[in-house]
Each structure stands twice: as C-alpha cells, then as structure tokens.
Amino acid sequence: MAYFFEKPSHTFSEYLLVPGYTDENCTAESICLKTPLVKYKRGEESEVSINIPLTSAIMQSVSDDKMAVALAKEGGLSFIYCSQPIEQQAAMVAKAKSYKAGFVNSESNLRPESTLKDVLALKEKNRHSTVAVTSDGTYNGRLVGIVTSRDYRISRMDGTELVKDFMTPLEKLVTAPSKTTLKEANDIIWENKINCLPIIDDYGKLMYMVFRKDYESHKANPLELLDKQKKYIVGAGVNSRDYEERIPALVEAGVDVLCIDSSEGYSEYQRKTLSWVREKYGNTVKIGAGNVVDGEGFRFLADSGADFIKVGIGGGSICITREQKGIGRGQATSVIDVSKARNEYFEKTGVYIPICSDGGIVYDYHFTLALAMGADFLMLGRYFARFDESPTARVSIGGSYMKEYWGEGSARARNWQRYDTGSAGMQDLAFEEGVDSYVPYAGNLKDNVALTLGKIRSTMINCGANSIPELQKKAKLTLVSATSIIEGGAHDVLLKENVTPKGFQQT
C-alpha cells in the first residue's frame, strides 16, 4: 500500500509570523543577512557565503552575465543558465568574472552604417542613451564614435540618417588606454566634464566604458559579493547529461559555484554527477543539487556529496509539474521538513548543508517566512525576471510594460536535459512542465531588491532577530485560516484608487 503523509502540505500564504520581543539593539542597521552558500563542518565557516539570501534561478529568461553582475553588486548570486551551448555559457561566466567594478562592457552598439531609427530602437530596448559606434557593431570592435541624445534631434530628422553622419567621431572623443585605473578614469571624467569615458586597447578596440554616474553607484554597494581577487562571485547551472564536458569549461572560465539544474533531484543521475565531481576535483569545486521536497531526498543528496540542496517541486509561477504529473509538495511544508532533516544531519555528522528554497514566493513577506522556516537562502525566477537586468525583452501589452518570462520546462526553452527520465537521446519534450508568459515590468534590480530587503529587515526586527540563524531560532509561526487571510488585507472599505465619487474632483 502506498505511503500517506498524515498532514496536508501547506504554502507560504497559509502561515504568519507571530511577533517576538524586540530590544533596543535590534535595528535595521544591526541586522546581518549574510548566509552560508556551501556546506561546512561544525566550528568552521563556509568557504562561500553570500551577503544577502537571494539567488537568481537557472533560467534562460532570468540569469545571464548581466544579471550575474547586477546581483553580485547587491550581495547576491546568479546561476547562469545551462540550457545553451557549453561555449556560450562559459563565455558568459568569463565575461561576468572579468567585469571590473566601474568598467562596463558596452551594451548598446551599432555600426557606422546604421540609422537613427536603429539608435532609437536600441535606446527603447536597452534604455541606454549612450551608443558606442564600432566598425563591426560589436561591444569590443574598433571604436569609431559615440552617439548620445545630444547628437540628434528627432523633430528635425526623419530616421533614415546614417549614424556616421551625426555621431561624435573618435577624433573628438576623450578616451583612455587599457592600463587606466578606475581612479584615473574618474579623474579624467571630472577634469574633462564628460559623462562617459571609452577605454580602448592598443589596436583601437573598445574594452570598457566608464560612466560618471557609476562613481557614486560603486560606493553605494557596500555588500557587493567579491572573491579573493576582488572579482564578482558567479554561479552557473549544469545538467546531469553533458557534465563531463560542461563543468571543466565552466571551471576554466572561473565559475565559483555550480548547481545541478533538474526537475527532481532524488535520482541516480544526480548521484553520478556529484560522484564524478568529487572524483575529478575533490572538494575544490562547489556544487549544489536538487530539487527535493522531504527529508529522505535531502539525506540522499547529502550522502551523495552535495554542497547545498535545493528544495521545491512544482511551486514556481511558470511551473505546471503538479498539474501535468501530480508530483510535488506545498513549498512551506517542504522547507520545514527538509530543514528538520538538515538539522538532524548536522547533529549526527557535524556537517551543515545549507538549503535553498526554490519556488513558491509570491509576496515579499514570503521571503522572511521561508528563512524563518529554515531556508538559508532563496532562489527566485519571476522576481528577477521583472527587472531591467534580466535577458528578456521589455514589451508593451495593453498599454503596460511587461517582460517575457518562460519556464525551463516549456517548449520554448527546449531544455530536455533537466528531465532525468533515462531517455538520453530524447531531443524533444514529450509534454510541457512550464509555460511561456509575461510578468509586469518593475524597473531596475537595485531599487527593488533594496525594498525587499527593507521588508525582510523590518519583519526580523518584529521577531527580535538580528541574523538569519537567530530568526530561525526565535521565530514563532502560526497557520492561518482562509478567513484570516482575507482579514490580513484591506477589507470592508472602498479604495480610492478604484472609484471617484460622482461630482468629486481631486486636486
């Protein structure tokens, strides 16, 4: 007879935190959100920690090199997606690792033969007013000029004008050689009263752009996540199919931590992948595994050598695994159960293996609930897909800006490698476990993450906790009824935003 769990599984929305005692030392400034990323022994520290408990999902529509740099600046970590050619993923990792704080790879680039229409389209797409003009239109081609909004007037031009005819040519630009330091670059910017400084090599090729606005931005990122060489820490996803070729390429590119991207982690395929990593690299390569939803799955991956373990199946906003296959478990119950197994494993072995809650986050308060339930950090897809830094297009739908967002189990992603069904030669998904969708555009990552972290800190103050471990120790959680969920929002009032009374004029 099948095994039946006695209690139903629950989602985050079915729980609330009950306030605890807050003393005068528990303030927003005193709260530390640093958390371990990979396993460590009792009495030691994790070799890799993150300064905020947020990571971006291993998804085509979420995590590329641009997201990796943006999130690392805020103290979090991105796992660059693996459903792409090995060389392309390795190049993304290398690009993120080579990023020098303050030195930006040009994201908006055109050829001299491009037109004003191309400039305007690129500005609308990337939201950058500065366009580098290179001989081949690439970010590291030979620099021939720059186009900014000061170089053209839309009202007096028809859009067919060639870039080479109205750009500011190279001979009129202030540039700097490749050996220029950030301090020197900023001094040049201020002395010449310019907004951007192209950095070029000995052959005239564009290497970086240094912007005046980034000077203060760099100083405003005290939590940025750096390795010992002061480079941003970068993660990457791998699968259990081509790992023998993919992992060496990623390691060569400089990746700091890996994670197996799979629909379900309690499998022989993940055990073999982890074993291969340990045999080839020992403990020098850090790799997480998952996903699982109970203690049994956790213990399997822990014994197989995982450095961290992801929790959650079917809870993502674009995931339809539960609907298609009836497989999964409520995210809150999964985190609670796996956290208990993690703590028992630590008591028994002296090895602490961090767990990552992946999926099921709808509201900002769910972040704190997941952490209080035992998660060491969170992995988010929809949340990060909404921002400028995600790799998808910003489109206008019904008068509102949206961002494209699709699941790795969708036909669009064609990521059959993450489904460990034993069909090694299967090149097509037999059925979809994810959808293709849109999410509301939310602006830049920095401002939104700051708001979310502010809410987490505020909730932790209410619980009397100055750190994530202290929150997990002190937290008091209560299940809520359907009626009390309604009570928790605005109710029994008519919101002004929904109605304007007849004859009433707002001023």
Short mmCIF file of C-alpha atoms in Angstrom, two decimals:
data_model
loop_
_atom_site.label_atom_id
_atom_site.label_comp_id
_atom_site.label_asym_id
_atom_site.label_seq_id
_atom_site.Cartn_x
_atom_site.Cartn_y
_atom_site.Cartn_z
CA MET A 1 0.00 0.00 0.00
CA ALA A 2 1.25 3.50 -0.82
CA TYR A 3 2.62 5.69 1.96
CA PHE A 4 0.33 8.52 3.00
CA PHE A 5 1.52 11.64 4.79
CA GLU A 6 -0.82 12.26 7.69
CA LYS A 7 -0.95 16.05 7.32
CA PRO A 8 -1.65 18.15 4.22
CA SER A 9 1.16 20.22 2.72
CA HIS A 10 0.97 23.99 3.02
CA THR A 11 2.13 27.05 1.09
CA PHE A 12 3.75 30.20 2.49
CA SER A 13 0.45 32.10 2.27
CA GLU A 14 -1.02 29.79 4.90
CA TYR A 15 1.42 30.98 7.57
CA LEU A 16 2.11 34.14 9.54
CA LEU A 17 4.93 35.07 11.89
CA VAL A 18 3.96 35.95 15.45
CA PRO A 19 5.93 38.94 16.85
CA GLY A 20 8.63 38.36 19.44
CA TYR A 21 10.38 40.65 21.91
CA THR A 22 12.40 43.43 20.25
CA ASP A 23 15.14 45.04 22.32
CA GLU A 24 16.87 48.36 21.63
CA ASN A 25 19.81 46.65 19.92
CA CYS A 26 17.61 45.15 17.20
CA THR A 27 17.59 47.80 14.47
CA ALA A 28 17.69 47.80 10.68
CA GLU A 29 21.36 48.82 10.79
CA SER A 30 22.29 45.94 13.11
CA ILE A 31 20.72 43.18 11.03
CA CYS A 32 23.12 40.93 9.13
CA LEU A 33 21.69 38.98 6.19
CA LYS A 34 24.90 37.11 5.38
CA THR A 35 24.30 33.39 4.96
CA PRO A 36 26.33 30.29 4.04
CA LEU A 37 26.09 29.02 0.47
CA VAL A 38 28.03 25.75 0.72
CA LYS A 39 28.49 23.13 3.43
CA TYR A 40 30.94 23.40 6.30
CA LYS A 41 31.96 21.45 9.39
CA ARG A 42 30.99 22.34 12.94
CA GLY A 43 33.27 25.07 14.27
CA GLU A 44 34.30 26.22 10.79
CA GLU A 45 32.93 28.79 8.34
CA SER A 46 31.50 28.20 4.90
CA GLU A 47 34.06 28.72 2.12
CA VAL A 48 31.44 30.59 0.12
CA SER A 49 28.82 32.84 1.71
CA ILE A 50 26.50 35.42 0.21
CA ASN A 51 25.77 38.80 1.77
CA ILE A 52 22.03 38.70 1.10
CA PRO A 53 19.96 35.47 0.95
CA LEU A 54 18.92 35.87 -2.70
CA THR A 55 19.98 33.92 -5.79
CA SER A 56 18.55 34.08 -9.30
CA ALA A 57 17.13 30.98 -10.94
CA ILE A 58 18.89 28.83 -13.55
CA MET A 59 16.63 30.03 -16.34
CA GLN A 60 17.06 31.42 -19.86
CA SER A 61 14.68 34.26 -19.06
CA VAL A 62 16.40 35.22 -15.80
CA SER A 63 20.13 34.61 -15.36
CA ASP A 64 22.84 35.67 -17.78
CA ASP A 65 26.11 37.55 -17.26
CA LYS A 66 24.34 40.90 -16.93
CA MET A 67 22.14 39.58 -14.12
CA ALA A 68 25.19 37.96 -12.51
CA VAL A 69 27.00 41.29 -12.22
CA ALA A 70 23.91 43.26 -11.12
CA LEU A 71 23.00 40.80 -8.35
CA ALA A 72 26.59 40.39 -7.15
CA LYS A 73 26.75 44.16 -6.72
CA GLU A 74 23.91 43.87 -4.22
CA GLY A 75 25.46 40.91 -2.40
CA GLY A 76 23.53 38.05 -4.01
CA LEU A 77 24.42 35.39 -6.57
CA SER A 78 23.24 34.40 -10.04
CA PHE A 79 23.39 30.93 -11.54
CA ILE A 80 23.88 31.47 -15.28
CA TYR A 81 21.55 29.18 -17.20
CA CYS A 82 22.85 25.94 -18.73
CA SER A 83 20.28 25.33 -21.46
CA GLN A 84 22.66 26.75 -24.04
CA PRO A 85 25.86 25.59 -25.78
CA ILE A 86 28.76 24.96 -23.41
CA GLU A 87 30.99 27.56 -25.08
CA GLN A 88 28.30 30.21 -24.83
CA GLN A 89 27.65 29.58 -21.12
CA ALA A 90 31.39 29.55 -20.36
CA ALA A 91 31.74 32.86 -22.21
CA MET A 92 29.01 34.38 -20.03
CA VAL A 93 30.79 33.21 -16.89
CA ALA A 94 34.11 34.58 -18.14
CA LYS A 95 32.52 37.90 -19.04
CA ALA A 96 30.97 38.27 -15.58
CA LYS A 97 34.21 37.26 -13.87
CA SER A 98 36.23 39.71 -15.95
CA TYR A 99 33.95 42.59 -15.06
CA LYS A 100 35.90 45.33 -13.30
CA ALA A 101 33.90 47.44 -10.87
CA GLY A 102 33.22 50.73 -12.61
CA PHE A 103 34.34 49.38 -16.01
CA VAL A 104 31.27 48.44 -18.06
CA ASN A 105 31.07 46.37 -21.23
CA SER A 106 29.15 48.46 -23.74
CA GLU A 107 25.63 47.03 -24.10
CA SER A 108 24.38 49.33 -26.86
CA ASN A 109 26.46 49.15 -30.03
CA LEU A 110 25.90 49.93 -33.70
CA ARG A 111 27.81 50.11 -36.98
CA PRO A 112 28.55 53.44 -38.75
CA GLU A 113 26.08 52.41 -41.48
CA SER A 114 23.20 52.03 -39.01
CA THR A 115 20.45 54.65 -38.98
CA LEU A 116 18.84 56.96 -36.45
CA LYS A 117 15.91 54.53 -36.36
CA ASP A 118 18.34 51.85 -35.19
CA VAL A 119 19.60 54.19 -32.47
CA LEU A 120 16.08 54.90 -31.22
CA ALA A 121 15.12 51.21 -31.31
CA LEU A 122 18.23 50.28 -29.33
CA LYS A 123 17.52 53.04 -26.82
CA GLU A 124 13.97 51.74 -26.35
CA LYS A 125 15.21 48.18 -25.92
CA ASN A 126 18.15 48.75 -23.56
CA ARG A 127 17.13 52.08 -22.04
CA HIS A 128 20.65 53.45 -22.55
CA SER A 129 21.16 56.88 -24.12
CA THR A 130 24.83 56.26 -24.98
CA VAL A 131 25.56 54.10 -28.03
CA ALA A 132 29.06 53.03 -28.99
CA VAL A 133 29.74 53.01 -32.72
CA THR A 134 32.24 50.31 -33.65
CA SER A 135 33.48 49.13 -37.02
CA ASP A 136 31.59 45.83 -36.74
CA GLY A 137 28.81 46.83 -34.37
CA THR A 138 30.07 44.64 -31.50
CA TYR A 139 30.87 45.69 -27.93
CA ASN A 140 34.61 45.15 -28.46
CA GLY A 141 35.02 46.22 -32.06
CA ARG A 142 37.24 49.09 -33.24
CA LEU A 143 35.76 52.30 -31.82
CA VAL A 144 34.87 54.94 -34.43
CA GLY A 145 32.50 57.18 -32.50
CA ILE A 146 29.79 57.68 -29.87
CA VAL A 147 26.13 58.65 -30.17
CA THR A 148 24.27 60.33 -27.31
CA SER A 149 20.97 62.24 -27.22
CA ARG A 150 22.94 65.43 -27.83
CA ASP A 151 23.91 64.23 -31.31
CA TYR A 152 20.44 64.24 -32.86
CA ARG A 153 17.06 65.99 -32.79
CA ILE A 154 14.16 63.71 -33.61
CA SER A 155 11.90 66.61 -34.59
CA ARG A 156 14.30 67.67 -37.34
CA MET A 157 15.30 64.24 -38.65
CA ASP A 158 13.32 61.52 -40.45
CA GLY A 159 15.18 58.49 -39.04
CA THR A 160 16.98 57.41 -42.19
CA GLU A 161 20.13 59.41 -41.43
CA LEU A 162 23.27 57.29 -41.11
CA VAL A 163 24.97 57.13 -37.72
CA LYS A 164 28.36 58.03 -39.23
CA ASP A 165 26.91 61.39 -40.35
CA PHE A 166 25.74 62.64 -36.94
CA MET A 167 27.81 60.73 -34.35
CA THR A 168 30.62 62.32 -32.36
CA PRO A 169 33.67 60.84 -34.16
CA LEU A 170 36.61 59.24 -32.39
CA GLU A 171 38.93 62.19 -33.02
CA LYS A 172 36.64 64.43 -30.96
CA LEU A 173 36.27 61.96 -28.06
CA VAL A 174 38.25 61.80 -24.86
CA THR A 175 39.47 58.21 -24.45
CA ALA A 176 41.86 56.35 -22.16
CA PRO A 177 44.22 53.38 -22.62
CA SER A 178 43.62 49.89 -21.24
CA LYS A 179 46.02 50.29 -18.29
CA THR A 180 43.94 53.16 -16.85
CA THR A 181 42.80 52.58 -13.26
CA LEU A 182 39.28 53.39 -12.06
CA LYS A 183 40.56 56.35 -10.04
CA GLU A 184 42.40 57.70 -13.06
CA ALA A 185 39.33 57.18 -15.26
CA ASN A 186 37.11 59.08 -12.84
CA ASP A 187 39.67 61.91 -12.65
CA ILE A 188 39.66 62.17 -16.46
CA ILE A 189 35.85 62.29 -16.49
CA TRP A 190 35.69 65.09 -13.94
CA GLU A 191 38.56 67.09 -15.43
CA ASN A 192 37.05 66.98 -18.93
CA LYS A 193 33.44 67.44 -17.79
CA ILE A 194 32.23 64.39 -19.75
CA ASN A 195 29.65 61.76 -18.87
CA CYS A 196 31.42 58.68 -20.22
CA LEU A 197 34.97 57.63 -20.98
CA PRO A 198 35.72 54.88 -23.53
CA ILE A 199 38.65 52.62 -22.60
CA ILE A 200 40.42 51.31 -25.72
CA ASP A 201 43.32 48.93 -26.29
CA ASP A 202 46.47 49.49 -28.37
CA TYR A 203 44.58 48.48 -31.53
CA GLY A 204 41.75 50.94 -31.01
CA LYS A 205 39.28 48.29 -29.94
CA LEU A 206 36.69 49.21 -27.32
CA MET A 207 37.27 47.46 -23.99
CA TYR A 208 35.05 49.22 -21.48
CA MET A 209 33.02 52.33 -20.81
CA VAL A 210 33.36 54.26 -17.55
CA PHE A 211 30.35 56.43 -16.68
CA ARG A 212 30.20 59.43 -14.39
CA LYS A 213 27.01 58.10 -12.77
CA ASP A 214 28.74 54.84 -11.77
CA TYR A 215 31.22 56.63 -9.50
CA GLU A 216 28.68 57.07 -6.74
CA SER A 217 26.98 53.78 -7.61
CA HIS A 218 30.17 51.84 -6.84
CA LYS A 219 30.42 53.46 -3.40
CA ALA A 220 26.74 52.69 -2.80
CA ASN A 221 27.27 48.90 -2.93
CA PRO A 222 28.84 48.00 0.43
CA LEU A 223 27.52 44.41 0.25
CA GLU A 224 28.91 43.53 -3.19
CA LEU A 225 29.92 39.88 -3.41
CA LEU A 226 33.61 39.56 -4.28
CA ASP A 227 36.15 36.75 -4.38
CA LYS A 228 39.73 37.00 -3.08
CA GLN A 229 40.81 38.68 -6.33
CA LYS A 230 38.09 41.34 -5.91
CA LYS A 231 36.10 39.87 -8.81
CA TYR A 232 32.38 39.24 -8.60
CA ILE A 233 31.35 35.76 -7.45
CA VAL A 234 29.43 33.97 -10.20
CA GLY A 235 27.42 30.74 -10.25
CA ALA A 236 26.34 28.51 -13.12
CA GLY A 237 23.90 25.69 -13.73
CA VAL A 238 24.83 22.27 -15.09
CA ASN A 239 22.80 19.22 -16.07
CA SER A 240 23.31 15.52 -15.50
CA ARG A 241 23.85 14.79 -19.22
CA ASP A 242 26.90 16.66 -20.54
CA TYR A 243 28.52 17.49 -17.19
CA GLU A 244 31.83 15.84 -18.12
CA GLU A 245 32.31 18.44 -20.86
CA ARG A 246 30.39 21.39 -19.39
CA ILE A 247 31.88 21.51 -15.88
CA PRO A 248 35.57 21.67 -16.96
CA ALA A 249 34.72 24.52 -19.35
CA LEU A 250 32.92 26.45 -16.60
CA VAL A 251 35.74 25.86 -14.12
CA GLU A 252 38.23 27.09 -16.71
CA ALA A 253 36.06 30.20 -17.19
CA GLY A 254 36.35 30.93 -13.46
CA VAL A 255 32.96 29.91 -12.08
CA ASP A 256 32.77 29.99 -8.26
CA VAL A 257 29.91 27.58 -7.61
CA LEU A 258 27.78 25.18 -9.66
CA CYS A 259 24.26 23.83 -9.26
CA ILE A 260 22.62 20.86 -10.94
CA ASP A 261 19.51 22.07 -12.75
CA SER A 262 16.92 19.32 -12.66
CA SER A 263 13.17 18.97 -12.27
CA GLU A 264 13.71 16.42 -9.47
CA GLY A 265 16.91 15.62 -7.58
CA TYR A 266 16.26 12.30 -5.85
CA SER A 267 17.86 10.30 -8.65
CA GLU A 268 20.82 8.16 -9.60
CA TYR A 269 21.69 10.72 -12.29
CA GLN A 270 22.45 13.38 -9.71
CA ARG A 271 24.40 10.93 -7.56
CA LYS A 272 26.58 10.05 -10.57
CA THR A 273 27.12 13.74 -11.37
CA LEU A 274 28.16 14.54 -7.81
CA SER A 275 30.42 11.49 -7.64
CA TRP A 276 32.18 12.49 -10.85
CA VAL A 277 32.82 16.00 -9.50
CA ARG A 278 34.29 14.63 -6.26
CA GLU A 279 36.49 12.12 -8.11
CA LYS A 280 37.84 14.73 -10.53
CA TYR A 281 38.01 17.85 -8.34
CA GLY A 282 37.71 16.67 -4.75
CA ASN A 283 36.19 19.49 -2.69
CA THR A 284 37.71 22.31 -4.74
CA VAL A 285 34.61 22.59 -6.95
CA LYS A 286 31.45 23.57 -5.09
CA ILE A 287 28.22 22.12 -6.46
CA GLY A 288 24.63 22.15 -5.23
CA ALA A 289 21.93 19.63 -6.12
CA GLY A 290 18.15 19.23 -6.06
CA ASN A 291 15.31 19.65 -6.07
CA VAL A 292 13.77 17.61 -3.23
CA VAL A 293 10.73 18.05 -1.01
CA ASP A 294 11.31 15.79 2.00
CA GLY A 295 13.95 14.57 4.43
CA GLU A 296 14.54 11.36 2.52
CA GLY A 297 15.52 13.25 -0.61
CA PHE A 298 17.74 15.59 1.42
CA ARG A 299 19.65 12.74 3.04
CA PHE A 300 20.21 11.08 -0.33
CA LEU A 301 21.81 14.18 -1.83
CA ALA A 302 23.71 14.95 1.38
CA ASP A 303 25.26 11.48 1.35
CA SER A 304 25.99 11.88 -2.37
CA GLY A 305 28.20 14.92 -1.69
CA ALA A 306 26.05 17.98 -2.44
CA ASP A 307 27.41 21.30 -1.14
CA PHE A 308 23.89 22.73 -0.81
CA ILE A 309 20.45 21.33 -1.55
CA LYS A 310 17.52 22.99 -3.31
CA VAL A 311 14.00 22.47 -2.04
CA GLY A 312 10.79 22.68 -4.05
CA ILE A 313 8.93 20.93 -6.86
CA GLY A 314 6.04 22.48 -8.75
CA GLY A 315 5.80 25.73 -6.78
CA GLY A 316 7.19 28.12 -9.38
CA SER A 317 4.82 30.57 -11.05
CA ILE A 318 5.59 29.16 -14.51
CA CYS A 319 5.83 25.51 -13.38
CA ILE A 320 2.96 23.13 -14.15
CA THR A 321 4.63 19.91 -12.97
CA ARG A 322 1.96 19.30 -10.33
CA GLU A 323 -0.77 19.94 -12.86
CA GLN A 324 0.78 17.68 -15.51
CA LYS A 325 2.17 14.84 -13.38
CA GLY A 326 0.71 15.17 -9.89
CA ILE A 327 4.24 15.41 -8.46
CA GLY A 328 5.28 17.94 -5.80
CA ARG A 329 4.50 19.27 -2.36
CA GLY A 330 3.46 22.57 -0.80
CA GLN A 331 6.56 24.76 -0.56
CA ALA A 332 6.23 25.73 3.11
CA THR A 333 5.84 22.12 4.23
CA SER A 334 8.77 21.09 2.02
CA VAL A 335 11.08 23.70 3.55
CA ILE A 336 10.02 22.82 7.11
CA ASP A 337 10.52 19.09 6.53
CA VAL A 338 13.90 19.42 4.79
CA SER A 339 15.12 21.95 7.39
CA LYS A 340 14.39 19.41 10.12
CA ALA A 341 16.36 16.76 8.21
CA ARG A 342 19.22 19.24 7.67
CA ASN A 343 19.42 19.96 11.41
CA GLU A 344 19.33 16.26 12.28
CA TYR A 345 22.09 15.59 9.74
CA PHE A 346 24.19 18.35 11.30
CA GLU A 347 23.75 16.93 14.81
CA LYS A 348 24.68 13.45 13.60
CA THR A 349 27.62 14.25 11.31
CA GLY A 350 28.82 17.71 12.30
CA VAL A 351 28.38 18.85 8.68
CA TYR A 352 25.98 21.71 7.98
CA ILE A 353 24.50 21.64 4.47
CA PRO A 354 22.64 24.86 3.54
CA ILE A 355 19.26 24.52 1.90
CA CYS A 356 17.78 26.78 -0.76
CA SER A 357 14.05 27.37 -1.03
CA ASP A 358 13.26 27.37 -4.76
CA GLY A 359 9.76 28.43 -5.81
CA GLY A 360 6.50 29.38 -4.14
CA ILE A 361 7.46 33.01 -3.44
CA VAL A 362 4.57 35.32 -4.34
CA TYR A 363 4.78 38.22 -1.89
CA ASP A 364 7.74 39.89 -0.22
CA TYR A 365 6.73 38.59 3.21
CA HIS A 366 7.18 35.04 1.87
CA PHE A 367 10.92 35.71 1.77
CA THR A 368 11.07 36.08 5.55
CA LEU A 369 8.72 33.16 6.13
CA ALA A 370 10.96 30.85 4.07
CA LEU A 371 14.04 31.97 6.01
CA ALA A 372 12.25 31.56 9.36
CA MET A 373 11.19 28.04 8.36
CA GLY A 374 14.82 27.07 7.89
CA ALA A 375 15.94 28.07 4.41
CA ASP A 376 19.46 29.50 4.31
CA PHE A 377 18.81 31.33 1.05
CA LEU A 378 16.21 31.59 -1.69
CA MET A 379 16.23 31.03 -5.46
CA LEU A 380 13.90 33.27 -7.46
CA GLY A 381 12.79 33.34 -11.08
CA ARG A 382 9.70 35.52 -11.55
CA TYR A 383 11.01 38.06 -9.05
CA PHE A 384 14.20 38.76 -11.04
CA ALA A 385 12.61 38.30 -14.47
CA ARG A 386 10.75 41.61 -13.97
CA PHE A 387 13.87 43.77 -13.88
CA ASP A 388 15.91 45.64 -16.49
CA GLU A 389 18.82 43.30 -15.89
CA SER A 390 17.04 40.10 -16.95
CA PRO A 391 17.87 38.97 -20.52
CA THR A 392 14.33 39.14 -21.92
CA ALA A 393 12.64 41.81 -23.99
CA ARG A 394 10.52 44.57 -22.48
CA VAL A 395 7.24 44.76 -24.42
CA SER A 396 4.07 46.80 -24.26
CA ILE A 397 0.93 44.75 -23.61
CA GLY A 398 -2.39 46.58 -23.33
CA GLY A 399 -0.64 49.85 -22.57
CA SER A 400 1.53 48.40 -19.78
CA TYR A 401 5.16 47.35 -19.98
CA MET A 402 5.84 43.67 -19.39
CA LYS A 403 8.85 41.35 -19.53
CA GLU A 404 8.82 37.94 -21.18
CA TYR A 405 9.20 35.00 -18.79
CA TRP A 406 9.16 31.31 -19.65
CA GLY A 407 9.86 28.12 -17.75
CA GLU A 408 12.72 25.74 -18.43
CA GLY A 409 10.07 23.05 -18.83
CA SER A 410 8.30 24.96 -21.61
CA ALA A 411 8.54 24.16 -25.31
CA ARG A 412 10.27 27.50 -25.84
CA ALA A 413 13.18 26.57 -23.55
CA ARG A 414 13.56 23.09 -25.08
CA ASN A 415 15.59 22.12 -22.02
CA TRP A 416 15.10 18.37 -22.15
CA GLN A 417 18.41 17.79 -20.33
CA ARG A 418 16.91 18.74 -16.96
CA TYR A 419 14.41 15.85 -17.06
CA ASP A 420 16.13 12.70 -15.83
CA THR A 421 13.87 10.10 -17.38
CA GLY A 422 16.57 7.77 -18.64
CA SER A 423 15.98 8.78 -22.26
CA ALA A 424 19.46 10.07 -23.03
CA GLY A 425 18.69 10.54 -26.70
CA MET A 426 15.39 12.36 -26.22
CA GLN A 427 15.69 15.69 -28.02
CA ASP A 428 12.09 16.83 -27.59
CA LEU A 429 9.90 17.20 -24.55
CA ALA A 430 7.04 14.70 -24.63
CA PHE A 431 4.90 17.24 -22.77
CA GLU A 432 5.44 20.61 -21.16
CA GLU A 433 6.06 21.22 -17.47
CA GLY A 434 6.34 25.00 -17.81
CA VAL A 435 4.53 27.87 -19.52
CA ASP A 436 5.52 30.84 -21.68
CA SER A 437 4.27 34.09 -20.13
CA TYR A 438 4.71 37.76 -19.26
CA VAL A 439 5.40 39.41 -15.91
CA PRO A 440 4.85 43.10 -15.06
CA TYR A 441 7.96 45.17 -15.70
CA ALA A 442 9.31 46.54 -12.40
CA GLY A 443 12.34 48.70 -13.27
CA ASN A 444 15.88 48.21 -12.06
CA LEU A 445 17.12 45.46 -9.77
CA LYS A 446 18.86 47.67 -7.22
CA ASP A 447 15.80 49.65 -6.13
CA ASN A 448 13.52 46.62 -5.99
CA VAL A 449 15.98 44.46 -4.05
CA ALA A 450 16.54 47.31 -1.59
CA LEU A 451 12.79 47.50 -0.96
CA THR A 452 12.50 43.74 -0.46
CA LEU A 453 15.46 43.62 1.92
CA GLY A 454 13.95 46.53 3.84
CA LYS A 455 10.80 44.48 4.40
CA ILE A 456 12.84 41.44 5.49
CA ARG A 457 14.79 43.54 8.00
CA SER A 458 11.61 45.14 9.33
CA THR A 459 9.99 41.74 9.88
CA MET A 460 13.13 40.43 11.58
CA ILE A 461 13.01 43.41 13.96
CA ASN A 462 9.43 42.44 14.85
CA CYS A 463 10.72 38.96 15.65
CA GLY A 464 13.64 40.30 17.69
CA ALA A 465 16.27 38.75 15.41
CA ASN A 466 19.50 40.33 14.15
CA SER A 467 20.55 37.48 11.86
CA ILE A 468 19.04 34.64 9.85
CA PRO A 469 20.17 31.93 12.34
CA GLU A 470 18.67 33.99 15.16
CA LEU A 471 15.43 34.37 13.21
CA GLN A 472 15.21 30.59 12.75
CA LYS A 473 15.79 30.11 16.47
CA LYS A 474 13.33 32.73 17.69
CA ALA A 475 10.61 32.62 15.02
CA LYS A 476 7.07 31.70 16.04
CA LEU A 477 4.85 30.59 13.16
CA THR A 478 1.12 30.06 13.03
CA LEU A 479 -1.15 28.53 10.43
CA VAL A 480 -3.95 30.83 9.34
CA SER A 481 -7.49 30.13 8.21
CA ALA A 482 -8.95 31.21 4.89
CA THR A 483 -10.94 33.88 6.70
CA SER A 484 -7.90 35.33 8.45
CA ILE A 485 -6.07 35.54 5.12
CA ILE A 486 -8.85 37.83 3.89
CA GLU A 487 -8.63 39.78 7.13
CA GLY A 488 -4.93 40.38 6.53
CA GLY A 489 -5.52 42.64 3.54
CA ALA A 490 -7.59 45.76 3.01
CA HIS A 491 -11.23 44.87 3.60
CA ASP A 492 -14.63 46.42 4.24
CA VAL A 493 -13.54 49.70 2.67
CA LEU A 494 -13.82 51.24 -0.79
CA LEU A 495 -10.34 52.03 -2.03
CA LYS A 496 -9.93 55.49 -3.53
CA GLU A 497 -7.86 54.11 -6.40
CA ASN A 498 -10.87 52.10 -7.59
CA VAL A 499 -13.53 54.81 -7.61
CA THR A 500 -14.02 58.55 -7.96
CA PRO A 501 -17.35 59.71 -6.48
CA LYS A 502 -19.73 61.48 -8.82
CA GLY A 503 -19.26 65.24 -8.79
CA PHE A 504 -15.98 64.93 -6.86
CA GLN A 505 -12.81 66.38 -8.33
CA GLN A 506 -9.39 65.53 -6.99
CA THR A 507 -6.84 68.37 -6.88
#
